[in-house]
């Protein structure tokens, strides 16, 4: 069926939601946007789906939500009745249509006689992960587009362990979703039927209380917080998202008294009206926090993204200004503090392990080695960290201490199986208190780490290639790197090529070794001077990402190495 035929199907549907009907009428005057909305279904993959709000099969709307949930319901219908009756936990963030999408998902499940547990109001993604485990639900749905701009929303599916659904189940679910030809024909329970069904259960306070109880275990040195918590000056912004309620409570129960919320950004706002992008990776997201930090003479500024699974931070410099840290730098600060604090307390297990993604900094690897702790690399995507935690619990081979991704995702305690910015918020405040007791800032602490382990630096370059031609361009770039593998980059010899799709490692001697990780469309090049470059398509956005990691003799040397490699990448890709 052509996109024009699909469009006509929508236009002629007498039951189409009025708001979408009006948007369709407006799109009629813009053929290019109209084609983009209907040329192909919104991609549903292992991370769920994410897209621009609006009418069409390539947009987020109640019908594409129904389609995704109908696929999930059919997947659950294949399970035994006891498994089905465990139901689905559903949470949502502060975005446009998030509450409506959550209820549409619940009503679609109810049509299949599958119970759901829907939060009464917006909640963070990590609490949804926790809720799946706490309620012993079969699966979970999170309505969120994470840190994307206001025009987006999304749909993420979680497995019964609270992690994002594992590949085998995700592939089966995706098959069911893609087998549905017309999302307009999917039936849901009416509001009247919902009232009498008893299938949609509203949850809230009980889960909050249980989650916050577990958050207490994130604190490593309570005596330190008791001593310094009243003096540490912290500014926190939830960037108009879900982090405020639980973040504020978590800080207070840990013992941090002098924290200030950025008032303009403490209010849930689907338009994210004070920021260009509600992304703690972006320096501009800290504009209001920096202004308040200077007024309060704050030691540390912390921001969480709209669904509170990612955390960013800015540290005070000697001149009174603030510097936004990278995700890798925060990961290094966490790794050093967690391992040092546990070693000092005598609670560092002999089989301790830290987990990180293959595109994250090697600085935490050097830190772990000092403490004789294993560092294990996994594919990008926090579900792979969750899988390793599950393995540790099964075979007792390692004890999980910390997991992180360079993209500002951290997990301290495994009562959640996804990135958890609420956990990170509490622990980063503790790390800041540790350095404050020594009359140091987190900036000073980071310099101590560099002086001890070496000057590591990283940079991520994201290239957005949206529209009809975007996927083809991304494939072409990956193909070019794969078929014309560089022997040197930026004048430095490539000593090892890692192809995670072919699952091969090729050294200078030409010998090929096999990887044990699952296949993934990632290429990584290790250079003679310990620098490395990785390239991969984004799993959730129309982007291709390049990752650069270097180790320099000093900060200036590291920055220069980054610049040389970035220029080389641009030359290879033709930019």
Coordinates of C-alpha atoms in Angstrom, one line a residue:
X1 CA 0.0 0.0 0.0
X2 CA 1.4 3.4 -1.0
X3 CA 1.7 6.2 1.5
X4 CA -1.1 8.1 -0.3
X5 CA -3.4 5.2 0.2
X6 CA -2.6 5.0 3.9
X7 CA -3.2 8.7 4.2
X8 CA -6.6 8.3 2.5
X9 CA -7.4 5.5 5.0
X10 CA -6.8 8.0 7.9
X11 CA -8.7 10.9 6.2
X12 CA -11.7 8.7 5.6
X13 CA -11.9 7.2 9.0
X14 CA -15.0 8.5 10.7
X15 CA -13.8 7.8 14.2
X16 CA -10.4 9.6 13.9
X17 CA -9.6 11.7 16.9
X18 CA -10.7 15.3 16.3
X19 CA -7.4 16.8 17.2
X20 CA -5.6 14.6 14.7
X21 CA -8.2 15.2 12.1
X22 CA -7.5 18.9 12.3
X23 CA -3.7 18.4 12.1
X24 CA -4.3 16.2 9.0
X25 CA -6.2 19.0 7.4
X26 CA -3.3 21.4 8.1
X27 CA -0.8 18.9 6.7
X28 CA -2.6 18.8 3.3
X29 CA -0.9 22.1 2.5
X30 CA 2.6 20.6 3.1
X31 CA 3.1 17.6 0.8
X32 CA 6.6 16.9 2.1
X33 CA 5.6 16.7 5.7
X34 CA 2.5 14.7 4.7
X35 CA 4.7 12.1 3.0
X36 CA 7.0 11.9 6.0
X37 CA 4.1 11.2 8.3
X38 CA 2.8 8.3 6.2
X39 CA 5.7 6.9 4.1
X40 CA 6.6 4.2 6.6
X41 CA 5.5 3.0 10.1
X42 CA 7.3 4.5 13.1
X43 CA 10.2 2.2 13.7
X44 CA 9.6 -0.2 16.6
X45 CA 12.8 -1.9 17.8
X46 CA 14.4 -3.3 20.9
X47 CA 14.3 0.1 22.7
X48 CA 10.6 0.6 21.7
X49 CA 9.8 3.6 19.6
X50 CA 10.2 7.3 19.7
X51 CA 8.9 10.0 17.3
X52 CA 7.3 13.3 16.7
X53 CA 3.7 13.8 17.9
X54 CA 1.1 14.1 15.2
X55 CA -1.2 12.1 12.8
X56 CA 0.2 9.3 10.6
X57 CA 1.9 5.9 11.0
X58 CA 5.3 7.6 11.3
X59 CA 4.2 9.7 14.2
X60 CA 3.4 9.2 17.9
X61 CA -0.4 9.3 18.5
X62 CA -3.0 7.2 20.2
X63 CA -3.2 4.8 17.2
X64 CA 0.5 4.0 17.1
X65 CA 0.4 3.6 20.9
X66 CA -2.5 1.2 20.5
X67 CA -0.5 -0.7 17.8
X68 CA 2.5 -1.1 20.0
X69 CA 0.4 -2.2 22.9
X70 CA -1.7 -4.6 20.8
X71 CA 1.5 -6.2 19.8
X72 CA 2.5 -6.5 23.4
X73 CA -0.9 -7.9 24.3
X74 CA -0.6 -10.6 21.5
X75 CA 2.8 -11.4 22.8
X76 CA 1.4 -11.9 26.3
X77 CA -1.5 -13.9 24.9
X78 CA 1.1 -16.5 24.0
X79 CA 2.1 -16.9 27.7
X80 CA 0.3 -19.1 30.2
X81 CA -2.7 -17.6 32.1
X82 CA -0.8 -17.1 35.4
X83 CA 1.9 -15.1 33.5
X84 CA -0.6 -13.0 31.7
X85 CA -2.4 -12.2 35.0
X86 CA 0.8 -10.7 36.4
X87 CA 0.0 -7.7 34.2
X88 CA 1.8 -4.6 33.1
X89 CA 3.1 -1.6 35.1
X90 CA 2.7 1.7 33.2
X91 CA 4.3 5.1 34.0
X92 CA 4.6 8.3 32.0
X93 CA 6.6 11.5 32.0
X94 CA 5.6 15.2 31.7
X95 CA 5.3 15.4 27.9
X96 CA 2.4 16.3 25.7
X97 CA -0.1 13.4 25.5
X98 CA 1.9 11.2 28.0
X99 CA -1.1 10.6 30.4
X100 CA -3.4 9.9 27.5
X101 CA -1.0 7.5 25.9
X102 CA -0.6 5.6 29.2
X103 CA -4.3 5.2 29.5
X104 CA -4.7 4.1 25.8
X105 CA -2.1 1.4 26.5
X106 CA -4.0 0.3 29.6
X107 CA -7.3 0.2 27.7
X108 CA -5.7 -1.8 24.9
X109 CA -4.4 -4.4 27.3
X110 CA -7.7 -4.5 29.1
X111 CA -9.4 -5.5 25.8
X112 CA -7.3 -8.7 26.1
X113 CA -8.3 -9.2 29.7
X114 CA -4.7 -8.2 30.8
X115 CA -4.5 -6.1 34.0
X116 CA -2.4 -3.0 34.3
X117 CA -1.0 -0.9 37.1
X118 CA -1.0 2.8 36.0
X119 CA 0.7 5.5 38.1
X120 CA -1.6 8.2 39.3
X121 CA 0.6 11.0 38.0
X122 CA 4.0 11.4 36.3
X123 CA 6.9 9.3 37.6
X124 CA 10.5 8.7 36.6
X125 CA 11.6 5.9 34.4
X126 CA 13.7 4.2 37.1
X127 CA 10.6 4.0 39.3
X128 CA 8.8 2.2 36.5
X129 CA 11.7 -0.3 36.4
X130 CA 11.4 -0.7 40.2
X131 CA 7.6 -1.0 40.0
X132 CA 7.8 -4.0 37.6
X133 CA 10.0 -5.8 40.1
X134 CA 8.1 -4.7 43.1
X135 CA 4.7 -5.7 41.7
X136 CA 6.1 -8.9 40.0
X137 CA 4.5 -7.7 36.8
X138 CA 5.3 -9.5 33.6
X139 CA 6.3 -6.4 31.8
X140 CA 6.3 -2.6 32.0
X141 CA 5.6 0.4 29.7
X142 CA 7.2 3.8 30.0
X143 CA 5.7 6.6 28.0
X144 CA 8.7 9.0 27.5
X145 CA 10.9 10.5 24.9
X146 CA 13.7 10.9 27.4
X147 CA 15.7 14.0 26.7
X148 CA 14.3 14.7 23.2
X149 CA 12.7 18.1 22.3
X150 CA 9.1 18.9 23.2
X151 CA 7.7 17.8 19.8
X152 CA 8.6 14.1 20.7
X153 CA 7.1 11.3 22.7
X154 CA 8.0 7.6 23.0
X155 CA 7.2 4.2 24.3
X156 CA 9.6 1.8 26.0
X157 CA 8.9 -1.7 27.0
X158 CA 10.5 -3.4 30.1
X159 CA 11.0 -7.1 30.9
X160 CA 10.0 -8.8 34.1
X161 CA 13.4 -8.2 35.7
X162 CA 12.8 -4.5 35.4
X163 CA 15.4 -4.1 32.6
X164 CA 14.5 -3.1 29.0
X165 CA 13.1 -6.2 27.3
X166 CA 15.9 -8.7 26.4
X167 CA 16.6 -9.2 22.7
X168 CA 14.7 -12.5 22.2
X169 CA 11.5 -11.2 23.8
X170 CA 12.0 -7.8 22.1
X171 CA 12.3 -9.5 18.7
X172 CA 9.1 -11.6 19.3
X173 CA 7.3 -8.5 20.4
X174 CA 8.5 -6.5 17.4
X175 CA 7.2 -9.2 15.1
X176 CA 3.7 -8.9 16.6
X177 CA 3.7 -5.1 16.4
X178 CA 4.8 -5.1 12.7
X179 CA 2.2 -7.7 11.8
X180 CA -0.6 -5.2 12.5
X181 CA -1.6 -3.6 9.2
X182 CA -4.0 -0.9 10.3
X183 CA -3.7 0.7 13.8
X184 CA -7.0 2.5 13.2
X185 CA -8.8 -0.8 13.5
X186 CA -7.5 -1.8 17.0
X187 CA -10.2 -2.1 19.6
X188 CA -9.9 -0.8 23.1
X189 CA -12.1 -0.9 26.2
X190 CA -14.5 2.1 26.4
X191 CA -14.3 4.4 29.5
X192 CA -17.6 2.9 30.7
X193 CA -16.2 -0.7 30.4
X194 CA -13.0 0.3 32.1
X195 CA -14.9 1.4 35.2
X196 CA -16.5 -2.1 35.6
X197 CA -13.6 -4.2 34.5
X198 CA -11.3 -3.9 37.5
X199 CA -8.4 -4.4 35.1
X200 CA -6.9 -0.9 35.4
X201 CA -5.4 -0.3 38.8
X202 CA -4.1 3.1 39.9
X203 CA -0.9 3.1 41.8
X204 CA 1.4 5.7 43.4
X205 CA 2.3 6.2 47.1
X206 CA 3.0 2.6 48.0
X207 CA 5.5 2.3 45.2
X208 CA 7.0 5.7 46.1
X209 CA 7.5 4.6 49.7
X210 CA 9.1 1.3 48.7
X211 CA 11.4 2.9 46.2
X212 CA 12.6 5.6 48.6
X213 CA 13.3 3.0 51.2
X214 CA 15.6 1.3 48.7
X215 CA 17.2 4.7 47.9
X216 CA 18.5 4.8 51.5
X217 CA 20.8 1.9 50.6
X218 CA 22.6 4.0 47.9
X219 CA 24.3 6.1 50.7
X220 CA 27.8 4.6 51.5
X221 CA 29.0 6.8 54.3
X222 CA 26.1 8.1 56.4
X223 CA 28.5 9.5 59.0
X224 CA 30.0 11.7 56.3
X225 CA 26.6 13.1 55.3
X226 CA 25.6 13.6 58.9
X227 CA 28.7 15.7 59.3
X228 CA 28.8 17.6 55.9
X229 CA 25.2 17.4 54.6
X230 CA 24.2 20.6 56.4
X231 CA 27.0 22.5 54.8
X232 CA 27.0 21.3 51.2
X233 CA 25.3 23.8 48.9
X234 CA 23.5 22.1 46.1
X235 CA 21.3 23.3 43.2
X236 CA 19.0 20.8 41.6
X237 CA 16.9 21.2 38.4
X238 CA 14.5 18.5 37.1
X239 CA 14.3 20.4 33.8
X240 CA 10.5 20.5 33.9
X241 CA 10.3 16.7 34.2
X242 CA 9.6 13.9 36.6
X243 CA 12.6 14.2 39.0
X244 CA 11.3 16.8 41.4
X245 CA 9.1 14.8 43.8
X246 CA 11.3 11.8 44.4
X247 CA 14.6 13.8 44.0
X248 CA 13.7 16.3 46.6
X249 CA 12.5 13.5 49.0
X250 CA 15.6 11.4 48.3
X251 CA 18.0 14.3 49.1
X252 CA 16.1 15.2 52.3
X253 CA 16.0 11.6 53.6
X254 CA 19.7 11.2 52.9
X255 CA 20.5 14.2 55.1
X256 CA 21.2 17.0 52.6
X257 CA 19.6 20.2 53.9
X258 CA 21.0 23.0 51.8
X259 CA 19.7 22.3 48.4
X260 CA 17.7 24.7 46.2
X261 CA 15.4 23.7 43.4
X262 CA 15.5 25.9 40.3
X263 CA 12.0 27.3 40.7
X264 CA 11.3 28.0 37.0
X265 CA 12.2 24.4 36.1
X266 CA 10.7 22.6 39.1
X267 CA 7.3 22.9 37.4
X268 CA 6.4 20.1 35.0
X269 CA 6.1 21.7 31.6
X270 CA 5.6 19.6 28.3
X271 CA 7.0 22.6 26.3
X272 CA 10.2 22.7 28.4
X273 CA 9.8 26.5 28.0
X274 CA 13.1 27.6 29.7
X275 CA 15.5 25.4 27.7
X276 CA 16.3 24.8 24.1
X277 CA 16.6 21.1 24.9
X278 CA 15.8 19.3 28.2
X279 CA 19.0 17.4 28.0
X280 CA 21.6 17.5 30.8
X281 CA 24.3 16.7 28.2
X282 CA 23.7 20.2 26.8
X283 CA 25.5 23.1 28.5
X284 CA 22.6 25.4 27.8
X285 CA 20.3 23.2 30.0
X286 CA 22.3 24.6 33.0
X287 CA 21.7 28.3 32.3
X288 CA 19.1 28.7 35.1
X289 CA 21.0 26.4 37.5
X290 CA 24.2 28.4 37.0
X291 CA 22.5 31.7 37.7
X292 CA 21.0 30.3 40.9
X293 CA 24.3 28.6 41.8
X294 CA 26.2 31.9 41.7
X295 CA 23.5 33.5 43.8
X296 CA 23.6 30.7 46.4
X297 CA 27.4 30.1 46.1
X298 CA 26.6 26.5 45.4
X299 CA 29.2 23.7 45.5
X300 CA 27.5 21.6 42.8
X301 CA 24.7 21.9 40.2
X302 CA 22.7 18.8 39.2
X303 CA 20.2 18.4 36.4
X304 CA 18.1 15.4 35.5
X305 CA 16.3 14.8 32.2
X306 CA 12.5 14.8 31.8
X307 CA 12.1 11.1 32.8
X308 CA 14.9 11.2 35.4
X309 CA 17.0 8.4 34.1
X310 CA 20.0 10.6 33.0
X311 CA 21.9 13.0 35.2
X312 CA 24.3 15.8 34.4
X313 CA 26.3 18.0 36.7
X314 CA 28.3 21.3 36.8
X315 CA 31.1 21.9 39.2
X316 CA 32.4 25.1 40.6
X317 CA 35.8 26.3 39.3
X318 CA 38.4 28.2 41.3
X319 CA 37.2 31.5 39.6
X320 CA 33.6 31.0 40.7
X321 CA 32.3 29.9 37.3
X322 CA 30.8 26.5 36.7
X323 CA 32.0 23.8 34.3
X324 CA 29.6 21.2 33.0
X325 CA 31.1 17.7 33.4
X326 CA 30.9 15.0 30.8
X327 CA 29.1 11.7 31.5
X328 CA 32.5 10.0 31.4
X329 CA 33.9 12.4 34.0
X330 CA 30.9 11.8 36.3
X331 CA 31.4 8.0 35.8
X332 CA 35.0 8.3 36.8
X333 CA 34.2 10.3 40.0
X334 CA 31.6 7.7 40.9
X335 CA 33.9 4.8 40.3
X336 CA 36.8 6.3 42.4
X337 CA 34.5 7.2 45.2
X338 CA 32.5 3.9 45.4
X339 CA 35.5 1.7 45.3
X340 CA 37.6 3.9 47.7
X341 CA 34.7 4.2 50.2
X342 CA 34.0 0.5 50.2
X343 CA 37.6 -0.4 50.5
X344 CA 38.0 2.0 53.5
X345 CA 34.9 0.6 55.1
X346 CA 36.1 -3.0 54.5
X347 CA 33.0 -3.7 52.4
X348 CA 34.6 -4.1 48.9
X349 CA 33.9 -7.7 47.8
X350 CA 36.8 -9.8 46.4
X351 CA 34.8 -10.4 43.3
X352 CA 33.6 -6.8 42.8
X353 CA 32.9 -5.7 39.3
X354 CA 32.1 -2.4 37.5
X355 CA 30.2 -2.4 34.2
X356 CA 30.3 0.2 31.4
X357 CA 29.5 0.4 27.7
X358 CA 32.0 -0.2 25.0
X359 CA 31.9 3.5 24.0
X360 CA 32.6 4.8 27.5
X361 CA 35.9 6.2 28.8
X362 CA 38.8 3.9 29.8
X363 CA 39.6 6.1 32.8
X364 CA 37.2 4.1 35.1
X365 CA 39.0 1.0 33.8
X366 CA 42.3 2.4 35.1
X367 CA 40.6 3.2 38.4
X368 CA 39.1 -0.3 38.8
X369 CA 42.5 -1.8 38.1
X370 CA 44.0 0.1 41.0
X371 CA 41.4 -1.4 43.4
X372 CA 41.8 -4.9 41.8
X373 CA 38.2 -4.7 40.6
X374 CA 37.0 -6.2 37.3
X375 CA 35.8 -3.8 34.6
X376 CA 33.5 -5.5 32.2
X377 CA 32.5 -3.8 28.9
X378 CA 29.0 -4.4 27.4
X379 CA 27.2 -3.2 24.3
X380 CA 25.6 0.2 24.3
X381 CA 22.2 0.1 26.0
X382 CA 21.5 -0.2 29.7
X383 CA 19.7 -3.5 29.1
X384 CA 23.1 -5.1 28.6
X385 CA 24.2 -3.9 32.1
X386 CA 20.9 -5.3 33.5
X387 CA 21.6 -8.6 31.8
X388 CA 25.1 -8.8 33.5
X389 CA 23.6 -8.0 36.9
X390 CA 21.1 -10.8 36.4
X391 CA 23.9 -13.2 35.4
X392 CA 25.9 -12.2 38.6
X393 CA 22.9 -13.0 40.7
X394 CA 22.5 -16.4 39.0
X395 CA 26.1 -17.6 38.9
X396 CA 27.6 -15.5 41.8
X397 CA 30.7 -14.9 39.6
X398 CA 30.9 -11.2 40.4
X399 CA 29.3 -8.6 42.8
X400 CA 27.9 -5.6 41.0
X401 CA 29.3 -2.3 42.3
X402 CA 28.4 0.3 39.7
X403 CA 27.3 0.6 36.1
X404 CA 27.4 3.5 33.7
X405 CA 27.2 4.8 30.1
X406 CA 28.9 7.9 28.8
X407 CA 25.5 9.2 27.8
X408 CA 24.9 10.3 31.4
X409 CA 23.3 7.1 32.7
X410 CA 24.3 5.6 36.0
X411 CA 23.2 2.7 38.3
X412 CA 24.5 2.2 41.8
X413 CA 22.1 -0.4 43.4
X414 CA 20.4 -3.0 41.3
X415 CA 16.9 -2.7 42.8
X416 CA 16.4 -0.8 39.6
X417 CA 17.5 -2.3 36.3
X418 CA 17.9 0.8 34.2
X419 CA 19.7 4.2 34.5
X420 CA 18.6 5.9 37.7
X421 CA 19.2 9.6 38.1
X422 CA 17.6 9.6 41.5
X423 CA 20.2 7.2 42.8
X424 CA 22.9 9.2 41.1
X425 CA 21.6 12.5 42.5
X426 CA 22.0 11.2 46.1
X427 CA 25.4 9.6 45.6
X428 CA 26.9 12.6 43.7
X429 CA 25.9 14.8 46.6
X430 CA 27.7 12.4 48.9
X431 CA 30.8 12.5 46.6
X432 CA 30.7 16.3 46.7
X433 CA 30.4 16.2 50.5
X434 CA 33.5 13.9 50.6
X435 CA 35.6 16.5 48.7
X436 CA 34.1 19.4 50.6
X437 CA 35.3 17.8 53.9
X438 CA 38.8 18.2 52.4
X439 CA 38.1 21.8 51.4
X440 CA 37.9 20.7 47.7
X441 CA 35.3 20.9 45.0
X442 CA 34.3 18.1 42.6
X443 CA 36.5 19.9 40.1
X444 CA 39.4 19.5 42.4
X445 CA 38.5 15.8 42.9
X446 CA 38.5 15.3 39.1
X447 CA 42.0 16.9 38.8
X448 CA 43.2 14.5 41.6
X449 CA 41.9 11.6 39.5
X450 CA 43.6 12.9 36.3
X451 CA 46.9 13.3 38.2
X452 CA 46.7 9.8 39.6
X453 CA 45.5 7.9 36.5
X454 CA 46.3 10.1 33.5
X455 CA 44.6 12.7 31.5
X456 CA 41.8 11.0 29.7
X457 CA 39.4 12.9 27.5
X458 CA 36.4 11.9 25.3
X459 CA 34.1 13.5 22.8
X460 CA 30.9 12.3 21.2
X461 CA 29.9 13.6 17.8
X462 CA 26.2 13.1 16.9
X463 CA 25.2 13.6 13.3
X464 CA 21.4 13.9 12.7
X465 CA 20.2 12.5 9.3
X466 CA 16.5 12.7 9.4
X467 CA 13.9 12.5 6.7
X468 CA 13.4 9.9 3.9
X469 CA 17.0 9.7 3.0
X470 CA 18.4 9.6 6.5
X471 CA 18.5 5.8 7.1
X472 CA 20.2 5.2 3.8
X473 CA 22.9 7.8 4.5
X474 CA 23.6 6.3 7.9
X475 CA 23.9 2.8 6.3
X476 CA 26.2 4.2 3.7
X477 CA 28.6 5.7 6.3
X478 CA 28.7 2.5 8.3
X479 CA 29.3 0.5 5.0
X480 CA 32.2 2.9 4.1
X481 CA 33.9 2.4 7.5
X482 CA 33.3 -1.4 7.3
X483 CA 34.5 -2.0 3.7
X484 CA 37.3 0.6 3.7
X485 CA 38.6 0.1 7.2
X486 CA 41.3 2.8 7.9
X487 CA 44.8 1.7 8.7
X488 CA 45.6 5.0 10.4
X489 CA 43.4 7.8 11.8
X490 CA 44.8 11.3 12.3
X491 CA 48.3 10.0 11.5
X492 CA 48.2 7.4 14.2
X493 CA 48.3 3.7 13.3
X494 CA 45.2 1.5 13.9
X495 CA 46.4 -1.5 15.9
X496 CA 43.1 -3.2 16.4
X497 CA 39.8 -3.2 14.6
X498 CA 36.7 -4.4 16.4
X499 CA 33.6 -5.2 14.4
X500 CA 30.7 -5.9 16.8
X501 CA 28.4 -6.8 13.9
X502 CA 30.7 -9.5 12.6
X503 CA 31.8 -10.1 16.2
X504 CA 35.4 -10.1 15.2
X505 CA 38.6 -8.5 16.5
X506 CA 41.4 -8.0 14.0
X507 CA 45.0 -7.2 15.1
X508 CA 47.9 -5.8 13.2
X509 CA 49.2 -9.4 12.6
X510 CA 46.0 -10.1 10.6
X511 CA 44.8 -12.8 13.1
X512 CA 41.1 -12.7 13.8
X513 CA 39.5 -13.4 17.2
X514 CA 35.9 -13.9 17.9
X515 CA 33.9 -11.7 20.3
X516 CA 31.5 -13.1 22.9
X517 CA 29.2 -10.2 22.9
X518 CA 25.9 -10.2 20.9
X519 CA 26.0 -8.8 17.4
X520 CA 25.6 -5.0 17.2
X521 CA 26.2 -2.5 14.4
X522 CA 29.3 -0.9 16.0
X523 CA 32.8 -0.4 14.8
X524 CA 35.7 0.4 17.1
X525 CA 39.3 1.3 16.2
X526 CA 42.1 1.1 18.8
X527 CA 45.1 3.3 17.9
X528 CA 48.8 2.9 18.7
X529 CA 48.8 5.7 21.4
X530 CA 45.8 4.1 23.3
X531 CA 43.4 6.5 21.7
X532 CA 40.2 4.9 20.2
X533 CA 37.3 5.7 17.9
X534 CA 33.9 4.0 17.7
X535 CA 31.0 4.6 15.3
X536 CA 27.5 3.4 15.6
X537 CA 23.9 4.3 14.5
X538 CA 21.7 5.5 17.3
X539 CA 19.1 2.9 18.4
X540 CA 16.4 5.5 19.1
X541 CA 17.0 8.5 16.9
X542 CA 17.9 9.3 13.2
X543 CA 21.6 9.8 14.1
X544 CA 25.0 8.3 13.6
X545 CA 27.4 8.7 16.5
X546 CA 31.1 8.9 16.6
X547 CA 33.0 8.4 19.9
X548 CA 36.5 9.5 20.5
X549 CA 38.6 8.6 23.5
X550 CA 42.2 9.6 24.2
X551 CA 44.9 9.6 26.9
X552 CA 47.2 12.6 27.0
X553 CA 50.3 13.7 28.9
X554 CA 48.3 16.6 30.2
X555 CA 45.0 18.2 29.6
X556 CA 46.2 20.3 26.7
X557 CA 47.7 17.3 25.0
X558 CA 44.5 15.3 25.4
X559 CA 42.4 18.2 24.0
X560 CA 44.7 18.4 21.0
X561 CA 44.5 14.7 20.3
X562 CA 40.7 14.9 20.4
X563 CA 40.8 17.8 17.8
X564 CA 43.1 15.8 15.4
X565 CA 40.9 12.7 15.6
X566 CA 37.7 14.8 15.1
X567 CA 39.2 16.4 12.0
X568 CA 40.2 12.9 10.7
X569 CA 36.6 11.6 11.1
X570 CA 35.2 14.6 9.2
X571 CA 37.7 13.9 6.4
X572 CA 36.7 10.2 6.2
X573 CA 33.0 10.9 6.2
X574 CA 33.4 13.7 3.7
X575 CA 32.1 16.5 5.9

